[in-house]
Amino acid sequence: MKNKLSRFAVPYVVWMALFVVAPIVIMVVYAFAGSDGGFTLDNFAQMGGYAAVFGRSFKLALIATAICLLMGYPVAYLLSREGESFRRTAMVLIMLPMWMNFLLRTYSWMTILENNGLLNQLLQKLGIIALYNHLTGSNLEYFTMIDTQGAVVLGMVYNYLPFMILPIYSVICKLDHSLLEAARDLGANTLTVFRKVILPLSLPGVLSGITMVFVPSVSTFAISRMLGGGTELLLGDLIERQFLGGAYNPQLGAAISLVMMVIVVVCMLVMNRFGEGEEQAVML
């Protein structure tokens, strides 16, 4: 019986070998290969000149992840306390933007944030820009919102916020309500129940959400290119330039990709280890 079931795994193993393992092996080979095809570490040495890009990528990804957590946890917690009908409707509304193409969603923010976009036009009609000019003595025609780091972070938060809400919501909904009732019976108020019971038990969902937001944020290139105008270069943009841009250098691009993959894997292992420690602490 076991041998028969193992046959069904063959297509999956072949798929993984062709489209997961093989690309990683090719990337590793390119990362340690020179222009002449020989072994070299020069590709990694060249990355020192892009330290600012690494720092900017991780900084913006951390900011976006923190904002998603601060926004997503309260939403997930409040949804978990509502009725089933309201939950279903809210989940549809949260998931609805994800059914639209990623690039179309980002293009819509370009229309909103550009100098003559919808938001600046609204601020002009409300007199906000005129009031700002009066208070500061400036002569602005519009607020510069596009092609900034703030716009890039906004794009990350907008696109990845559902990935923070859903795992937290799923974990909180599955909590044993008898634990909450027991805490209240022992005299704990609402704040204490949340701090001592709900928050520790929901940490696996929090860590999952952090991982699901941070990983795509630190490696994004479409958002930074469209909302950052190419001025806020991130790791994804840098790697794309090495493979498709004028500075064609696939060996350097592979080296950067390998280092970024290792950093992301280490971060995931650390967060998973932290989550295991929290679960054991709660059980004790």
CSV table of C-alpha atoms in Angstrom, one decimal:
chain,number,residue,atom,x,y,z
A,1,MET,CA,0.0,0.0,0.0
A,2,LYS,CA,2.8,2.3,0.9
A,3,ASN,CA,4.6,1.7,-2.4
A,4,LYS,CA,1.3,2.4,-4.3
A,5,LEU,CA,0.9,5.7,-2.5
A,6,SER,CA,4.5,6.7,-3.1
A,7,ARG,CA,3.9,6.6,-6.9
A,8,PHE,CA,1.5,9.5,-6.6
A,9,ALA,CA,4.4,11.6,-5.2
A,10,VAL,CA,6.5,11.1,-8.3
A,11,PRO,CA,5.0,14.0,-10.3
A,12,TYR,CA,5.5,16.2,-7.3
A,13,VAL,CA,9.1,15.2,-6.9
A,14,VAL,CA,9.7,15.8,-10.6
A,15,TRP,CA,8.0,19.2,-10.5
A,16,MET,CA,10.1,20.2,-7.4
A,17,ALA,CA,13.3,19.0,-9.1
A,18,LEU,CA,12.7,20.9,-12.3
A,19,PHE,CA,11.2,24.2,-11.0
A,20,VAL,CA,12.6,24.5,-7.5
A,21,VAL,CA,15.9,22.6,-7.0
A,22,ALA,CA,17.3,23.1,-10.5
A,23,PRO,CA,16.9,26.9,-10.5
A,24,ILE,CA,18.5,27.1,-7.0
A,25,VAL,CA,21.4,25.0,-8.3
A,26,ILE,CA,21.9,27.2,-11.3
A,27,MET,CA,21.8,30.3,-9.1
A,28,VAL,CA,24.5,28.9,-6.8
A,29,VAL,CA,26.7,28.0,-9.8
A,30,TYR,CA,26.3,31.5,-11.3
A,31,ALA,CA,27.0,33.1,-7.9
A,32,PHE,CA,30.4,31.4,-7.6
A,33,ALA,CA,31.3,31.7,-11.3
A,34,GLY,CA,33.4,34.4,-12.9
A,35,SER,CA,33.0,35.8,-16.4
A,36,ASP,CA,35.4,33.1,-17.7
A,37,GLY,CA,33.4,30.3,-16.0
A,38,GLY,CA,35.9,29.7,-13.3
A,39,PHE,CA,35.4,29.6,-9.5
A,40,THR,CA,35.6,33.0,-7.8
A,41,LEU,CA,34.3,35.0,-4.8
A,42,ASP,CA,34.6,38.4,-6.5
A,43,ASN,CA,30.8,38.4,-7.1
A,44,PHE,CA,30.2,38.6,-3.3
A,45,ALA,CA,33.0,41.1,-2.8
A,46,GLN,CA,31.3,43.5,-5.3
A,47,MET,CA,28.1,43.5,-3.1
A,48,GLY,CA,29.9,45.8,-0.7
A,49,GLY,CA,29.2,48.7,-3.0
A,50,TYR,CA,25.4,48.0,-2.7
A,51,ALA,CA,25.3,48.1,1.1
A,52,ALA,CA,22.9,51.1,1.0
A,53,VAL,CA,20.5,49.1,-1.2
A,54,PHE,CA,20.5,46.2,1.3
A,55,GLY,CA,19.9,48.6,4.2
A,56,ARG,CA,17.1,50.5,2.4
A,57,SER,CA,15.4,47.2,1.4
A,58,PHE,CA,15.4,45.8,4.9
A,59,LYS,CA,14.4,49.2,6.4
A,60,LEU,CA,11.4,49.6,4.2
A,61,ALA,CA,10.4,46.0,4.6
A,62,LEU,CA,10.5,46.2,8.4
A,63,ILE,CA,8.5,49.4,8.4
A,64,ALA,CA,5.9,47.9,6.1
A,65,THR,CA,5.7,44.8,8.2
A,66,ALA,CA,5.4,46.8,11.5
A,67,ILE,CA,2.5,48.9,10.0
A,68,CYS,CA,0.8,45.7,8.7
A,69,LEU,CA,1.1,44.2,12.2
A,70,LEU,CA,-0.3,47.3,13.9
A,71,MET,CA,-3.2,47.5,11.5
A,72,GLY,CA,-3.8,43.8,10.9
A,73,TYR,CA,-3.9,42.5,14.5
A,74,PRO,CA,-6.7,44.7,15.7
A,75,VAL,CA,-8.7,43.9,12.6
A,76,ALA,CA,-8.2,40.2,13.0
A,77,TYR,CA,-9.1,40.3,16.7
A,78,LEU,CA,-12.2,42.4,16.2
A,79,LEU,CA,-13.4,40.1,13.3
A,80,SER,CA,-12.9,37.0,15.5
A,81,ARG,CA,-15.4,38.4,17.9
A,82,GLU,CA,-18.1,39.1,15.3
A,83,GLY,CA,-20.8,36.7,14.1
A,84,GLU,CA,-20.3,34.2,11.4
A,85,SER,CA,-22.2,36.2,8.8
A,86,PHE,CA,-20.2,39.3,9.4
A,87,ARG,CA,-17.0,37.4,9.3
A,88,ARG,CA,-17.7,35.9,5.9
A,89,THR,CA,-18.6,39.3,4.4
A,90,ALA,CA,-15.5,40.9,6.0
A,91,MET,CA,-13.3,38.2,4.6
A,92,VAL,CA,-14.6,38.7,1.1
A,93,LEU,CA,-14.0,42.4,1.4
A,94,ILE,CA,-10.4,41.8,2.6
A,95,MET,CA,-9.7,39.2,-0.1
A,96,LEU,CA,-11.5,41.2,-2.9
A,97,PRO,CA,-8.5,43.4,-3.9
A,98,MET,CA,-6.3,40.3,-4.1
A,99,TRP,CA,-8.5,39.0,-6.9
A,100,MET,CA,-7.4,41.9,-9.1
A,101,ASN,CA,-4.0,41.8,-10.9
A,102,PHE,CA,-1.1,43.0,-8.7
A,103,LEU,CA,0.1,45.5,-11.3
A,104,LEU,CA,-3.3,47.0,-11.7
A,105,ARG,CA,-3.6,47.6,-8.0
A,106,THR,CA,-0.2,49.3,-8.0
A,107,TYR,CA,-1.1,51.4,-11.1
A,108,SER,CA,-4.2,52.6,-9.3
A,109,TRP,CA,-2.0,54.0,-6.5
A,110,MET,CA,0.1,55.8,-9.1
A,111,THR,CA,-3.0,57.5,-10.3
A,112,ILE,CA,-4.0,58.5,-6.7
A,113,LEU,CA,-0.5,59.7,-5.6
A,114,GLU,CA,0.9,61.4,-8.6
A,115,ASN,CA,1.4,65.2,-8.6
A,116,ASN,CA,-1.9,65.9,-10.4
A,117,GLY,CA,-3.5,62.8,-9.1
A,118,LEU,CA,-6.8,62.2,-7.3
A,119,LEU,CA,-5.4,62.9,-3.8
A,120,ASN,CA,-3.7,66.1,-4.7
A,121,GLN,CA,-6.8,67.4,-6.5
A,122,LEU,CA,-8.9,66.6,-3.5
A,123,LEU,CA,-6.5,68.4,-1.2
A,124,GLN,CA,-6.6,71.4,-3.5
A,125,LYS,CA,-10.4,71.5,-3.5
A,126,LEU,CA,-10.5,71.2,0.3
A,127,GLY,CA,-8.1,74.0,0.6
A,128,ILE,CA,-5.5,71.9,2.5
A,129,ILE,CA,-2.7,72.9,0.2
A,130,ALA,CA,-3.6,76.6,0.4
A,131,LEU,CA,-3.8,76.4,4.2
A,132,TYR,CA,-0.4,74.7,4.3
A,133,ASN,CA,1.1,77.4,2.1
A,134,HIS,CA,-0.4,80.1,4.3
A,135,LEU,CA,1.0,78.6,7.5
A,136,THR,CA,4.4,77.8,6.1
A,137,GLY,CA,4.9,80.7,3.7
A,138,SER,CA,5.6,78.3,0.9
A,139,ASN,CA,4.1,78.2,-2.6
A,140,LEU,CA,3.3,74.6,-3.3
A,141,GLU,CA,1.0,73.5,-6.1
A,142,TYR,CA,0.9,69.9,-4.9
A,143,PHE,CA,2.3,67.6,-2.2
A,144,THR,CA,5.0,65.3,-3.5
A,145,MET,CA,3.8,61.8,-2.7
A,146,ILE,CA,4.8,59.7,-5.6
A,147,ASP,CA,8.5,58.6,-6.1
A,148,THR,CA,9.1,58.6,-2.4
A,149,GLN,CA,9.9,55.9,0.2
A,150,GLY,CA,6.6,56.6,1.8
A,151,ALA,CA,4.8,55.7,-1.4
A,152,VAL,CA,6.8,52.4,-1.6
A,153,VAL,CA,5.9,51.5,2.0
A,154,LEU,CA,2.2,52.4,1.2
A,155,GLY,CA,2.2,50.1,-1.8
A,156,MET,CA,3.7,47.3,0.3
A,157,VAL,CA,1.2,47.7,3.1
A,158,TYR,CA,-1.8,47.9,0.7
A,159,ASN,CA,-0.7,44.7,-1.2
A,160,TYR,CA,0.5,42.6,1.7
A,161,LEU,CA,-1.9,43.6,4.6
A,162,PRO,CA,-4.3,40.6,3.9
A,163,PHE,CA,-1.3,38.3,4.4
A,164,MET,CA,-1.0,39.6,8.0
A,165,ILE,CA,-4.7,39.6,8.8
A,166,LEU,CA,-5.6,36.1,7.6
A,167,PRO,CA,-3.1,34.0,9.6
A,168,ILE,CA,-3.8,36.0,12.8
A,169,TYR,CA,-7.5,35.8,12.3
A,170,SER,CA,-7.3,32.0,11.7
A,171,VAL,CA,-5.3,31.4,14.9
A,172,ILE,CA,-7.6,33.6,17.1
A,173,CYS,CA,-10.7,31.9,15.8
A,174,LYS,CA,-9.4,28.5,16.7
A,175,LEU,CA,-8.6,29.4,20.3
A,176,ASP,CA,-10.2,27.3,23.0
A,177,HIS,CA,-12.9,29.6,24.4
A,178,SER,CA,-12.9,27.6,27.6
A,179,LEU,CA,-9.5,29.1,28.4
A,180,LEU,CA,-10.9,32.6,28.0
A,181,GLU,CA,-13.9,31.7,30.2
A,182,ALA,CA,-11.6,30.2,32.9
A,183,ALA,CA,-9.5,33.4,32.9
A,184,ARG,CA,-12.6,35.5,33.5
A,185,ASP,CA,-13.9,33.2,36.2
A,186,LEU,CA,-10.5,33.7,38.0
A,187,GLY,CA,-11.1,37.4,38.0
A,188,ALA,CA,-9.1,38.6,35.0
A,189,ASN,CA,-10.6,41.6,33.2
A,190,THR,CA,-10.7,42.0,29.4
A,191,LEU,CA,-7.3,43.6,29.1
A,192,THR,CA,-5.7,40.9,31.3
A,193,VAL,CA,-7.4,38.1,29.3
A,194,PHE,CA,-6.0,39.6,26.1
A,195,ARG,CA,-2.5,40.2,27.5
A,196,LYS,CA,-2.1,36.9,29.3
A,197,VAL,CA,-4.1,34.5,27.1
A,198,ILE,CA,-5.1,35.7,23.7
A,199,LEU,CA,-1.9,37.5,22.7
A,200,PRO,CA,0.5,34.6,23.7
A,201,LEU,CA,-1.7,32.0,22.0
A,202,SER,CA,-2.0,34.1,18.8
A,203,LEU,CA,1.8,34.5,18.4
A,204,PRO,CA,2.1,31.6,15.9
A,205,GLY,CA,-0.3,33.6,13.6
A,206,VAL,CA,1.6,36.8,14.3
A,207,LEU,CA,4.9,35.2,13.3
A,208,SER,CA,3.4,33.6,10.2
A,209,GLY,CA,1.9,37.0,9.2
A,210,ILE,CA,5.3,38.7,9.8
A,211,THR,CA,7.0,36.1,7.6
A,212,MET,CA,4.4,36.4,4.8
A,213,VAL,CA,4.7,40.2,4.7
A,214,PHE,CA,8.4,40.6,5.3
A,215,VAL,CA,9.6,38.1,2.7
A,216,PRO,CA,7.8,39.6,-0.4
A,217,SER,CA,8.4,43.1,0.9
A,218,VAL,CA,12.2,42.8,1.1
A,219,SER,CA,12.3,41.2,-2.4
A,220,THR,CA,9.8,43.3,-4.2
A,221,PHE,CA,10.7,45.3,-7.4
A,222,ALA,CA,7.5,46.2,-9.1
A,223,ILE,CA,6.2,48.3,-6.2
A,224,SER,CA,9.5,50.2,-5.8
A,225,ARG,CA,9.9,50.8,-9.5
A,226,MET,CA,6.3,52.0,-10.0
A,227,LEU,CA,5.7,54.0,-6.8
A,228,GLY,CA,9.4,54.8,-6.2
A,229,GLY,CA,10.0,55.9,-9.7
A,230,GLY,CA,13.3,54.0,-9.9
A,231,THR,CA,14.8,56.5,-7.4
A,232,GLU,CA,14.3,54.2,-4.4
A,233,LEU,CA,16.4,51.2,-5.6
A,234,LEU,CA,15.6,48.0,-3.7
A,235,LEU,CA,17.2,44.5,-3.8
A,236,GLY,CA,14.6,43.3,-6.3
A,237,ASP,CA,15.3,46.1,-8.6
A,238,LEU,CA,19.0,45.6,-8.3
A,239,ILE,CA,18.8,41.9,-9.1
A,240,GLU,CA,16.5,42.7,-12.1
A,241,ARG,CA,19.1,45.1,-13.5
A,242,GLN,CA,21.8,42.6,-13.3
A,243,PHE,CA,19.8,40.1,-15.4
A,244,LEU,CA,17.8,42.4,-17.7
A,245,GLY,CA,19.2,45.9,-17.4
A,246,GLY,CA,22.1,47.7,-19.1
A,247,ALA,CA,24.5,46.6,-16.4
A,248,TYR,CA,24.1,43.0,-17.4
A,249,ASN,CA,26.0,40.8,-14.8
A,250,PRO,CA,24.1,37.6,-14.1
A,251,GLN,CA,26.9,36.4,-11.8
A,252,LEU,CA,26.5,39.4,-9.5
A,253,GLY,CA,22.7,39.1,-9.7
A,254,ALA,CA,22.9,35.4,-8.7
A,255,ALA,CA,25.2,36.2,-5.8
A,256,ILE,CA,22.9,38.9,-4.5
A,257,SER,CA,19.9,36.5,-4.8
A,258,LEU,CA,21.8,33.8,-3.0
A,259,VAL,CA,22.7,36.1,-0.1
A,260,MET,CA,19.2,37.5,0.1
A,261,MET,CA,17.8,34.0,0.1
A,262,VAL,CA,20.1,32.9,3.0
A,263,ILE,CA,19.2,36.0,5.0
A,264,VAL,CA,15.5,35.4,4.5
A,265,VAL,CA,15.8,31.7,5.4
A,266,VAL,CA,17.7,32.6,8.6
A,267,CYS,CA,15.1,35.2,9.6
A,268,MET,CA,12.4,32.5,9.1
A,269,LEU,CA,14.2,30.0,11.2
A,270,VAL,CA,14.8,32.5,14.0
A,271,MET,CA,11.1,33.5,14.0
A,272,ASN,CA,10.0,29.8,13.9
A,273,ARG,CA,12.3,29.1,16.8
A,274,PHE,CA,10.9,32.1,18.7
A,275,GLY,CA,7.4,30.8,18.0
A,276,GLU,CA,8.2,27.4,19.4
A,277,GLY,CA,9.6,29.0,22.6
A,278,GLU,CA,6.5,31.1,23.1
A,279,GLU,CA,4.3,28.0,22.6
A,280,GLN,CA,6.3,26.1,25.2
A,281,ALA,CA,6.1,29.1,27.6
A,282,VAL,CA,2.3,29.2,27.3
A,283,MET,CA,2.0,25.5,27.9
A,284,LEU,CA,4.1,25.8,31.1
